[in-house]
Structure formats: C-alpha cells, structure tokens
Coordinates of N, CA, C and O in Angstrom, one line a residue:
X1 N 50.6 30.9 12.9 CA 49.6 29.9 12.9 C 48.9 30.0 11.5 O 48.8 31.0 10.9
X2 N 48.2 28.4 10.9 CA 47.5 28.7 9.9 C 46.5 29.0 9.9 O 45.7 28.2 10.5
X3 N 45.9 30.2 9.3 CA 44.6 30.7 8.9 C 43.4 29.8 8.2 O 43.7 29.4 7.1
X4 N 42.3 29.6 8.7 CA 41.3 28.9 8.1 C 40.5 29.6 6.9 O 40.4 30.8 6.8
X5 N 39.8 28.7 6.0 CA 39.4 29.6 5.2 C 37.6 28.9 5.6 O 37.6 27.8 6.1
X6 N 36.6 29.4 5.5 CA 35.4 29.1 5.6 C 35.3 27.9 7.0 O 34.8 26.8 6.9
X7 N 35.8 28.2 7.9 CA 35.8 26.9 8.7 C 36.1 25.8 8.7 O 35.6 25.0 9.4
X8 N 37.2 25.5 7.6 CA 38.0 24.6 7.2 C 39.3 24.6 7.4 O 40.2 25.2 6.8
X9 N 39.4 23.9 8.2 CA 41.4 23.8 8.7 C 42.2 23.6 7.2 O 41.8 23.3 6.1
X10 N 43.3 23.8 7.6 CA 44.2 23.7 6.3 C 44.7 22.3 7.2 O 44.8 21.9 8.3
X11 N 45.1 21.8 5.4 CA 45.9 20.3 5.4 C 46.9 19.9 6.3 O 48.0 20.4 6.3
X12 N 46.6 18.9 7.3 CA 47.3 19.0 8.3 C 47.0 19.3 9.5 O 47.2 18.7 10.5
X13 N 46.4 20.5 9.3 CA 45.9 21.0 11.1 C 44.8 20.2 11.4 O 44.0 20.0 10.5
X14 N 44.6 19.6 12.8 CA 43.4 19.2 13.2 C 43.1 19.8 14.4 O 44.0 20.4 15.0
X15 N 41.8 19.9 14.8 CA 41.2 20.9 15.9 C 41.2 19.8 17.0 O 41.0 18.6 16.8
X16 N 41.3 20.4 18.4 CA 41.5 19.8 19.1 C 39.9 19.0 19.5 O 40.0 18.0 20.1
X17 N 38.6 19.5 19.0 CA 37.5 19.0 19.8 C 36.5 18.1 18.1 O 35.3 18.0 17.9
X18 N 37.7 17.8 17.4 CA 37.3 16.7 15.9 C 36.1 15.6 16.5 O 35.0 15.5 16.0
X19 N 36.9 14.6 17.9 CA 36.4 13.4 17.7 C 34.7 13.9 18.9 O 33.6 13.2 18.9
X20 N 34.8 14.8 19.4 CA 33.4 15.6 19.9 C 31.9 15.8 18.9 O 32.0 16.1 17.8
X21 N 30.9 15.5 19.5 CA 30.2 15.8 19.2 C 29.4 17.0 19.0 O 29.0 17.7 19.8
X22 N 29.3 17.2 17.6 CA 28.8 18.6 17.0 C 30.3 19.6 16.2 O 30.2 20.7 15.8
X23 N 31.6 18.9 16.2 CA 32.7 19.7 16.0 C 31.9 19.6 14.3 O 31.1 18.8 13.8
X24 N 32.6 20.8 13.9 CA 33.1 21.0 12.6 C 34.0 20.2 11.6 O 33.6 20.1 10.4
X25 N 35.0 19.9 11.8 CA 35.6 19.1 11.9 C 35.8 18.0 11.2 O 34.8 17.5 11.5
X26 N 36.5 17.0 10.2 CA 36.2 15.7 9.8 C 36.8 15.0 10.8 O 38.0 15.0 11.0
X27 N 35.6 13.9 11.5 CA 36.3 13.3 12.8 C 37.4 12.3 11.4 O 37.2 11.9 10.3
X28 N 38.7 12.2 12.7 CA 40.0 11.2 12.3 C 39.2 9.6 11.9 O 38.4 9.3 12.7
X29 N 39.3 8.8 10.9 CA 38.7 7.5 10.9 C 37.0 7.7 10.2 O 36.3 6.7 10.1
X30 N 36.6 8.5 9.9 CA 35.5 8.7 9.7 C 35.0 8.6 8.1 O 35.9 9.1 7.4
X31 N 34.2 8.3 7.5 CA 34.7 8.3 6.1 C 33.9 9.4 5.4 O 32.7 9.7 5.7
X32 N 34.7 10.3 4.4 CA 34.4 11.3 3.6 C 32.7 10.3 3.3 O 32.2 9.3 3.5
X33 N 32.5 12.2 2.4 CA 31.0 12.1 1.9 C 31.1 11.3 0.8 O 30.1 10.7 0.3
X34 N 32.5 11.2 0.1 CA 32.5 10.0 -1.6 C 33.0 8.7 -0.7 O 32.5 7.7 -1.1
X35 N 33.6 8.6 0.1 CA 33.8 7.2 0.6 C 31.9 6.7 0.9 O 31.4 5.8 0.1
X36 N 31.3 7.2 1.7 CA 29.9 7.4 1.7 C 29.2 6.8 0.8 O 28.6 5.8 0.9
X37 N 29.4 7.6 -0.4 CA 27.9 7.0 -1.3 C 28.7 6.3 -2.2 O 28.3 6.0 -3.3
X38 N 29.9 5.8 -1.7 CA 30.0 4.4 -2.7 C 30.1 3.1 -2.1 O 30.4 2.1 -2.8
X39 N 29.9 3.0 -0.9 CA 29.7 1.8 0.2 C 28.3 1.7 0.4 O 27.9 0.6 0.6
X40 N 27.2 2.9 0.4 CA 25.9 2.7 0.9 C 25.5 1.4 -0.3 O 26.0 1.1 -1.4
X41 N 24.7 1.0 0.4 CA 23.9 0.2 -0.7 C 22.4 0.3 -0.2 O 22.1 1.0 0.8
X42 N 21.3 -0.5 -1.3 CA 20.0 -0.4 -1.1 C 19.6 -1.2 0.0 O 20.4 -2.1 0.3
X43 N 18.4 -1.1 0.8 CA 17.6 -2.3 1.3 C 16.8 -2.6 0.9 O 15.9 -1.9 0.4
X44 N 17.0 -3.8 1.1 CA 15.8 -4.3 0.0 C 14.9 -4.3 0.6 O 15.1 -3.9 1.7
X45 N 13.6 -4.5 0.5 CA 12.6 -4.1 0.8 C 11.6 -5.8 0.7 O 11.7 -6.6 -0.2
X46 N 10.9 -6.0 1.6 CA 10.0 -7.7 1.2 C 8.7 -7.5 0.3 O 8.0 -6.6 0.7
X47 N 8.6 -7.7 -0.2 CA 7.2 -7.6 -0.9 C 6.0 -7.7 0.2 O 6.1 -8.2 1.3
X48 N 5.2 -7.3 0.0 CA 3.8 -7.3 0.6 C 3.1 -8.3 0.5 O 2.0 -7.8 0.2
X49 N 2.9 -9.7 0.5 CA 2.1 -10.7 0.2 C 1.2 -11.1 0.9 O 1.5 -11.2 2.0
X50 N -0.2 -11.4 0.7 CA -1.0 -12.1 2.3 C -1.8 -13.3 0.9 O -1.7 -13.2 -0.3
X51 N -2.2 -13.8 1.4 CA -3.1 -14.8 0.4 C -4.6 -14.6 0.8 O -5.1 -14.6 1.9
X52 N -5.2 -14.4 -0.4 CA -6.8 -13.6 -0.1 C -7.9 -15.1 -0.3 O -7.9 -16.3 -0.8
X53 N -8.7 -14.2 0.3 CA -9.9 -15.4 0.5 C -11.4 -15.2 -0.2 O -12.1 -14.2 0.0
X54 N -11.7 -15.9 -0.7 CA -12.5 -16.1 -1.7 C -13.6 -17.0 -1.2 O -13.2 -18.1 -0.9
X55 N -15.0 -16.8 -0.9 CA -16.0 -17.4 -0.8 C -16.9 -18.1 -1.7 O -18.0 -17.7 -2.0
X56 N -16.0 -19.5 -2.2 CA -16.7 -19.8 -3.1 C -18.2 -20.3 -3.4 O -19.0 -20.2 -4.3
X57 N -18.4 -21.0 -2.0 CA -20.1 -21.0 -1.9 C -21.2 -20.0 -2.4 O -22.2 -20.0 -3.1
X58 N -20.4 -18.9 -1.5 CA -21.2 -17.6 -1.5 C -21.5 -17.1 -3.5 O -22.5 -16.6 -4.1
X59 N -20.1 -17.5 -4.1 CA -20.7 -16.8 -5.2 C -21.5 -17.9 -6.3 O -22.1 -17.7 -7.4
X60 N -21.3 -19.3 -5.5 CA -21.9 -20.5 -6.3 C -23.3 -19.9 -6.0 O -23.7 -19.3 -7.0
X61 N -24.0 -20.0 -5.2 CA -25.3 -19.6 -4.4 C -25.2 -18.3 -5.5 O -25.3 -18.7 -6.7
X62 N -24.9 -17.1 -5.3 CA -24.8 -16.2 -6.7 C -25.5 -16.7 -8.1 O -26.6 -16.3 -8.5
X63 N -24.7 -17.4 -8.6 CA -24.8 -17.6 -9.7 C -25.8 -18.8 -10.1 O -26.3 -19.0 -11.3
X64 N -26.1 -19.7 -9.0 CA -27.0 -20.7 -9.6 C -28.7 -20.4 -9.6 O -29.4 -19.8 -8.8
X65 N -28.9 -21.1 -10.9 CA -30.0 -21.0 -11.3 C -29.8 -19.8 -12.7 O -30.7 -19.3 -13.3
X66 N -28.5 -19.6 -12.9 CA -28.3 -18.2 -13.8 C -27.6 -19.0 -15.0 O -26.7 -19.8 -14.9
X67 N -28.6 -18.6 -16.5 CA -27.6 -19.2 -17.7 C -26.6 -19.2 -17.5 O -26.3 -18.2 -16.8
X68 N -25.3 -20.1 -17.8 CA -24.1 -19.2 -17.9 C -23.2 -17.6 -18.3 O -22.2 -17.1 -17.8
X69 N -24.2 -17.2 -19.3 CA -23.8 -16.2 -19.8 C -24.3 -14.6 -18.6 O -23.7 -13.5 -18.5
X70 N -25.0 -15.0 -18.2 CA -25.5 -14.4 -17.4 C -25.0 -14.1 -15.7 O -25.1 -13.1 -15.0
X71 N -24.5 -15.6 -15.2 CA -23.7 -15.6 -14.1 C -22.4 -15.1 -14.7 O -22.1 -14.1 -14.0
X72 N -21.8 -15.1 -15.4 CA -20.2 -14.9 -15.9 C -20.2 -13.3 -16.2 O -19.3 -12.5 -16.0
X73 N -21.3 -13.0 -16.7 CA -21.7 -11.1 -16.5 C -21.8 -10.6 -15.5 O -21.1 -9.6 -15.1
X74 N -22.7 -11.2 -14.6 CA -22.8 -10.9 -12.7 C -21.5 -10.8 -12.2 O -21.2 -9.8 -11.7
X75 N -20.8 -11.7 -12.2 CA -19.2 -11.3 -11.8 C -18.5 -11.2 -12.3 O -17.4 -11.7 -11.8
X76 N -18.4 -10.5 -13.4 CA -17.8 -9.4 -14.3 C -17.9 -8.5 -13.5 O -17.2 -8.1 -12.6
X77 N -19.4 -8.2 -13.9 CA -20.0 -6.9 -13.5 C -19.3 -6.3 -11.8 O -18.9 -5.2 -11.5
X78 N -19.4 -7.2 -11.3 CA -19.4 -6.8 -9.8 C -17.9 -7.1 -9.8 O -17.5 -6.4 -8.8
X79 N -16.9 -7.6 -10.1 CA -15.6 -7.6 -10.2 C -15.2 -5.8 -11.0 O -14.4 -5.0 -10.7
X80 N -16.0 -5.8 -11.8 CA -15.9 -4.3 -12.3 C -16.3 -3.1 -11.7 O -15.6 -2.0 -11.8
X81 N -17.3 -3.1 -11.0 CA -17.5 -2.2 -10.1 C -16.5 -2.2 -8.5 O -16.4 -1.4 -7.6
X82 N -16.0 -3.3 -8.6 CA -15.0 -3.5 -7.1 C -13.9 -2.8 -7.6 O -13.3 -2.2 -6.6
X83 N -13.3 -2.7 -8.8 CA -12.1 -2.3 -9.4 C -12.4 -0.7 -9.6 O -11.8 0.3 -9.2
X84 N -13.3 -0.8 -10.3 CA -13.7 1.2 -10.1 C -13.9 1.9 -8.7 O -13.7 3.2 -8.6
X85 N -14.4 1.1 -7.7 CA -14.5 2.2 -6.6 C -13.0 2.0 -5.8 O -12.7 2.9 -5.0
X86 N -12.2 1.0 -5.9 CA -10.8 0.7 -5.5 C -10.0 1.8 -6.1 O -9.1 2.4 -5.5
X87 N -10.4 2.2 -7.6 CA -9.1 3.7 -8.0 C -9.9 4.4 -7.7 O -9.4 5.5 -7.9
X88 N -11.5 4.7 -7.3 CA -12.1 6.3 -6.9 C -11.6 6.4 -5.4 O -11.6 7.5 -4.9
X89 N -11.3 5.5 -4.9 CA -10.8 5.2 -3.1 C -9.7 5.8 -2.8 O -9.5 6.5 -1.8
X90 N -8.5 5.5 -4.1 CA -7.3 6.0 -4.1 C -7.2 7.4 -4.4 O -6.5 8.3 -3.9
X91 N -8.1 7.4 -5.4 CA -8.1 9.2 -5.8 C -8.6 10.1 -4.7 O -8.3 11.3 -4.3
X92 N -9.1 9.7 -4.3 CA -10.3 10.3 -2.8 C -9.2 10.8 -2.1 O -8.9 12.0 -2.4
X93 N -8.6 10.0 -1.2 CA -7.7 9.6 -0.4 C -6.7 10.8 -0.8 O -6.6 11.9 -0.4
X94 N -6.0 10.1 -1.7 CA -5.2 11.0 -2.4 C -5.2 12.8 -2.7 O -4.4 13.7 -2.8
X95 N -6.7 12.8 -2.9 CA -7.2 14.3 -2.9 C -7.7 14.6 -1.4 O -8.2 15.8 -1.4
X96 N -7.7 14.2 -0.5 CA -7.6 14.3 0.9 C -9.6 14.7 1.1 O -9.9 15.6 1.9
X97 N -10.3 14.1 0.4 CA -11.5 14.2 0.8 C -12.1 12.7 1.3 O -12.2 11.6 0.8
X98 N -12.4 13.6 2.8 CA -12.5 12.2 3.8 C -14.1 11.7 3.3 O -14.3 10.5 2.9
X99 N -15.1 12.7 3.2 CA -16.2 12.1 3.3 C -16.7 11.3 1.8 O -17.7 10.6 1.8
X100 N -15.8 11.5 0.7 CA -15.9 10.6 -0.5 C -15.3 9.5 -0.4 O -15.7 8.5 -1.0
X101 N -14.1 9.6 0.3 CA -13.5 8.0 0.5 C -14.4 7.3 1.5 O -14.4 6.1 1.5
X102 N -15.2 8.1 2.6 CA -16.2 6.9 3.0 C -17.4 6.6 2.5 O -18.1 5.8 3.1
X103 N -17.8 7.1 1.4 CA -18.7 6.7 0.5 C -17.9 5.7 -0.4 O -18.5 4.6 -0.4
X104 N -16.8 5.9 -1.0 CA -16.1 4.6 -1.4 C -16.1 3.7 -1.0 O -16.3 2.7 -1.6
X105 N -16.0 3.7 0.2 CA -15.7 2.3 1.3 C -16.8 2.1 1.6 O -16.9 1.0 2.3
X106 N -18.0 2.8 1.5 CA -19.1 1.9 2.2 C -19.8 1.0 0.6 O -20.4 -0.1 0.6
X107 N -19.5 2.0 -0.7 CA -19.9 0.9 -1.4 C -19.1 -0.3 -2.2 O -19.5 -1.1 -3.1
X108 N -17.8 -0.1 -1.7 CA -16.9 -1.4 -1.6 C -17.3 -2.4 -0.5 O -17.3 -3.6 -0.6
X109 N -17.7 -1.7 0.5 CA -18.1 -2.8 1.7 C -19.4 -3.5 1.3 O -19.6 -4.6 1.7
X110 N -20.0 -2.9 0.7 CA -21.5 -3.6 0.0 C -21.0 -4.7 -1.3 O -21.7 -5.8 -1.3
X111 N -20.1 -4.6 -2.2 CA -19.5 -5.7 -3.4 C -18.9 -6.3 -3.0 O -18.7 -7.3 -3.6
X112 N -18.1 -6.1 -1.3 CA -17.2 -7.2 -1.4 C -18.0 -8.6 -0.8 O -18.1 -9.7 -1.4
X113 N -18.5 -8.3 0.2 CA -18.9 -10.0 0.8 C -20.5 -10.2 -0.6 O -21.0 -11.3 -0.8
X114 N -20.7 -9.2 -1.1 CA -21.7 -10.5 -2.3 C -20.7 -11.2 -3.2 O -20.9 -12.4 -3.6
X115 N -19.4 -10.6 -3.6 CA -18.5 -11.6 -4.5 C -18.3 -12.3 -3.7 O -17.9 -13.2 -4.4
X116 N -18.3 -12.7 -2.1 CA -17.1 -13.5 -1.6 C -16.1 -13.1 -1.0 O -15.5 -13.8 -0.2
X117 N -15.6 -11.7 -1.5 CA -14.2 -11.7 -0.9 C -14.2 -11.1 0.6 O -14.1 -9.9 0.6
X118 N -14.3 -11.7 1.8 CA -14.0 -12.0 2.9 C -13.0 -11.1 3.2 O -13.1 -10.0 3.7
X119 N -11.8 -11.7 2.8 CA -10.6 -10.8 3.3 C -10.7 -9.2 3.1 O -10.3 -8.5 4.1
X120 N -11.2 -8.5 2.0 CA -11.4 -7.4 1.4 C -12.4 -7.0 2.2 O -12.0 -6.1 2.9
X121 N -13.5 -7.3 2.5 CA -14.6 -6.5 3.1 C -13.8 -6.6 5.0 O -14.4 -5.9 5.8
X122 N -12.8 -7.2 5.5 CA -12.1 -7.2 6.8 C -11.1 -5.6 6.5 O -11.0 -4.7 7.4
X123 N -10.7 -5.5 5.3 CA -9.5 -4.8 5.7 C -10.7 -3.1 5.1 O -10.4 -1.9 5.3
X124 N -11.7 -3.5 4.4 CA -12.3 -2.1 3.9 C -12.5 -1.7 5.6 O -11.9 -0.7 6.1
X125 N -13.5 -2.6 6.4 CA -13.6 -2.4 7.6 C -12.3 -1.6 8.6 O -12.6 -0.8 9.5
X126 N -11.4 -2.1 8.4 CA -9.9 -1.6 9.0 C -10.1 0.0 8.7 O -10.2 0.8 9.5
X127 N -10.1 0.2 7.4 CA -10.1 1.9 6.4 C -10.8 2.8 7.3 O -10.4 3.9 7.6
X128 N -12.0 2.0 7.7 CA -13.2 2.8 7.9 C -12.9 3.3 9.5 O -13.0 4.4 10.0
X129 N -12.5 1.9 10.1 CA -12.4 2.6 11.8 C -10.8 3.5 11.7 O -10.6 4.3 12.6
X130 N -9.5 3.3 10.6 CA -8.7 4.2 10.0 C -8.9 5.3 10.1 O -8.2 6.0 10.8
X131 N -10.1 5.8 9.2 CA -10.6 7.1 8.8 C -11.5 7.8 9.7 O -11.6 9.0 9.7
X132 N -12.4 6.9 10.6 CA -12.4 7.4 11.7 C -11.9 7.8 12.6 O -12.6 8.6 13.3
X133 N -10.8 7.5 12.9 CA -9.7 8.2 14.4 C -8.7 9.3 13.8 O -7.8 9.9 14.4
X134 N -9.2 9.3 12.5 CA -8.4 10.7 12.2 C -6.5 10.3 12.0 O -5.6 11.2 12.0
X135 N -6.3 9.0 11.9 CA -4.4 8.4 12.1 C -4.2 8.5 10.5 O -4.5 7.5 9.9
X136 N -3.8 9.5 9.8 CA -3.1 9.5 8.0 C -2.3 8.8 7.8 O -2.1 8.5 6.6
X137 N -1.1 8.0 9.2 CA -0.1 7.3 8.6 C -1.1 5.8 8.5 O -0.9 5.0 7.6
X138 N -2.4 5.4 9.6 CA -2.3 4.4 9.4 C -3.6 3.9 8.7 O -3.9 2.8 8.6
X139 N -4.3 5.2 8.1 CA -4.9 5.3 7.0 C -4.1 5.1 5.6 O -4.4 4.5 4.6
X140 N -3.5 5.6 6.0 CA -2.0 5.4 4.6 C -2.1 4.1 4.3 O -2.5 3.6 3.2
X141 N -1.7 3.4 5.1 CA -0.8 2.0 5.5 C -2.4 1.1 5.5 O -2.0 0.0 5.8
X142 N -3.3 1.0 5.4 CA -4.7 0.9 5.3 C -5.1 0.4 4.3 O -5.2 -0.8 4.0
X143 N -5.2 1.5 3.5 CA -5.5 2.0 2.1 C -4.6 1.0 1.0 O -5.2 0.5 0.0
X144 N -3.0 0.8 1.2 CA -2.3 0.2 0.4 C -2.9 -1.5 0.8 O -3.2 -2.5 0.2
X145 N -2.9 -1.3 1.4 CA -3.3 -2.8 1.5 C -4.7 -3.5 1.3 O -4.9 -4.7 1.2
X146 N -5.9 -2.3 1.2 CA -7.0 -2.8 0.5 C -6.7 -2.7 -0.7 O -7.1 -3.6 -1.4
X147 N -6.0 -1.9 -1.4 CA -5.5 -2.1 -2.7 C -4.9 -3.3 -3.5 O -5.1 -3.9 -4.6
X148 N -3.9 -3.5 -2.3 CA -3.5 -4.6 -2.7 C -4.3 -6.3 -2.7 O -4.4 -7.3 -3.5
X149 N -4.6 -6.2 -2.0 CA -6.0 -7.3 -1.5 C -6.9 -7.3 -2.4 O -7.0 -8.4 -3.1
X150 N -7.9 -6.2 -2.7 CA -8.7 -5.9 -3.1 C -8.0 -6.4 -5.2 O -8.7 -7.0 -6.1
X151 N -6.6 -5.9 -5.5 CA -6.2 -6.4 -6.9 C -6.3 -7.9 -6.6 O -7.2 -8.4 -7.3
X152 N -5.8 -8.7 -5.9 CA -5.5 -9.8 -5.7 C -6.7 -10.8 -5.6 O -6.8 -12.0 -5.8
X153 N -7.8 -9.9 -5.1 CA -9.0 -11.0 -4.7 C -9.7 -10.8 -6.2 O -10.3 -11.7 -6.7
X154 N -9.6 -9.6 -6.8 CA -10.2 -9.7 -8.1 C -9.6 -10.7 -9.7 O -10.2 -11.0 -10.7
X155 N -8.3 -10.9 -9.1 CA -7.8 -11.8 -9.6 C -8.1 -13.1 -9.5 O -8.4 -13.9 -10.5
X156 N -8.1 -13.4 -8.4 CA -8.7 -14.6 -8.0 C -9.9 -14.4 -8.3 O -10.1 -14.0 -7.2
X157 N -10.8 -14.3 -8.8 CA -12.4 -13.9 -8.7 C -12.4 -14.6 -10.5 O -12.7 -15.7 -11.0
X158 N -11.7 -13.1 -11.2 CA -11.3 -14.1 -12.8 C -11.0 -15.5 -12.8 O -11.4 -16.2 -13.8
X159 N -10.2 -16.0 -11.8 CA -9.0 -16.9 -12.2 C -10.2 -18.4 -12.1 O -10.4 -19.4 -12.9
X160 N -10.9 -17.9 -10.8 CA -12.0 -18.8 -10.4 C -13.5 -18.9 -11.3 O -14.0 -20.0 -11.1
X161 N -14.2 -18.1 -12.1 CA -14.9 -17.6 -12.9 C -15.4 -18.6 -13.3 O -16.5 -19.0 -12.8
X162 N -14.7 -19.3 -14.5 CA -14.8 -20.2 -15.1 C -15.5 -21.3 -14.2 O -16.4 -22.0 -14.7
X163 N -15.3 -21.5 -13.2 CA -15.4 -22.9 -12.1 C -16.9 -22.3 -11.7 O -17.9 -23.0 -11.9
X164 N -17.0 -21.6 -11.4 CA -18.6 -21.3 -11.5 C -19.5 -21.3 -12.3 O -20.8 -21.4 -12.1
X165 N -19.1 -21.1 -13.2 CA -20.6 -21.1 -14.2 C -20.9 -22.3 -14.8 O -21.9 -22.3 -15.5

C-alpha cells in the first residue's frame, strides 16, 4: 500500500470518506485553492445615498435682518463648528470614549436644527439612543451615517448660502 506523507494521499489514491463532511481529503469535483482565487470576484457594494433636508425657512428667519456679510459668516460659522464636532464625534467613537462622544452629539444636536438640517439632528438623535443601549455594531452603523448626512447637509448648506443672503 501507498504511504502518505503529512496527510496527503499520493497521486491517485483517494480515501474512501473524500465526498464526507470534515474528510481531509480534496473532495472529487471540488475546485483547488488556485482554481478558487481566480474565479472569486468582488461584490460590489451600493453606495450609501439618502437625500438630506435642509430647512430653508429656518435659516432665512436666521439670517434676516443681518448685513449680508454678516448672515454668510453666521453660516459659515455654524457650518464650521458642525464639521468640527462631526471629526471630534469620529475621533471620540473611535477612541472608545462614550461620555465625549455624548458631549459631541449633544452639541451637534444644538447646530443642527439652528442651520436647518432636520435630517442630521434625526440621525444625531438615532447615535444618542445607539450609545445609550450599549449596541457597538449599531452605534457603528449610526455614526457612519451621521457622517455621511451630516458631510452632505453641510454641502448643501454652502451650495444654498448664496440664496440667503
């Protein structure tokens, strides 16, 4: 009979329990580890998109009665401070200190509904009752998405700027 060397049949021999589950074995029909990684392909993955909401009343009321130079600084200013506490949010998070990320989020929850942005102060809210139950995956899953919102409504905030003042 042929001798195996490391648990490896020689050329030829097949073990009787191949097509079983758990054998050693390369089951018959099965494809090697290089047949493998030259068939796998990627999945693609969807992009993340939602369309954000912007309270334009809210920041008209804002800004009127204000020179122009002066409204177009106010929401600067507060588009700038929404973008700073959005990467101290992530770093927080990221450094696993709960009680600074809810200081983040309570003073993101304070900038977002004076800009307007509606959708952003919904999902800071989502973080908050998140970071409350103690769930990391769906604090995770949370977090990217005020980010993403939160880039998007500040865009929109620029893009709209002009139309207010």
């Amino acid at each position: 009979m042929a001798k195996e060397t490391f648990g490896i049949p020689p050329r030829g021999m097949v073990r009787a329990n191949e097509g079983r589950v758990g054998a050693r074995g390369r089951v018959p029909g099965a494809p090697t580890a290089v047949e493998r990684s030259t068939t796998m392909k990627a999945i693609p993955m969807p992009e993340a998109t939602e369309p954000v909401t912007l309270d334009l009343d809210r920041l008209c009321k804002l800004c009127r009665g204000l020179p122009p130079r002066e409204a177009e600084d106010l929401v600067c200013g507060i588009a700038d401070r929404i973008v700073v506490h959005l990467a101290e949010a992530d770093g927080t998070w990221r450094a696993g200190d709960g009680p600074a990320l809810l200081a983040q989020l309570d003073a993101l929850g304070g900038y977002a509904p004076v800009a307007g942005m509606l959708k952003l102060a919904r999902v800071i809210d989502d973080c908050r009752r998140c970071l409350a139950t103690g769930d990391p995956v769906a604090l995770a899953a949370t977090l990217g998405r005020m980010l993403r919102v939160g880039e998007r409504s500040v865009l929109a905030l620029y893009e709209r700027q002009a139309s207010l003042v």
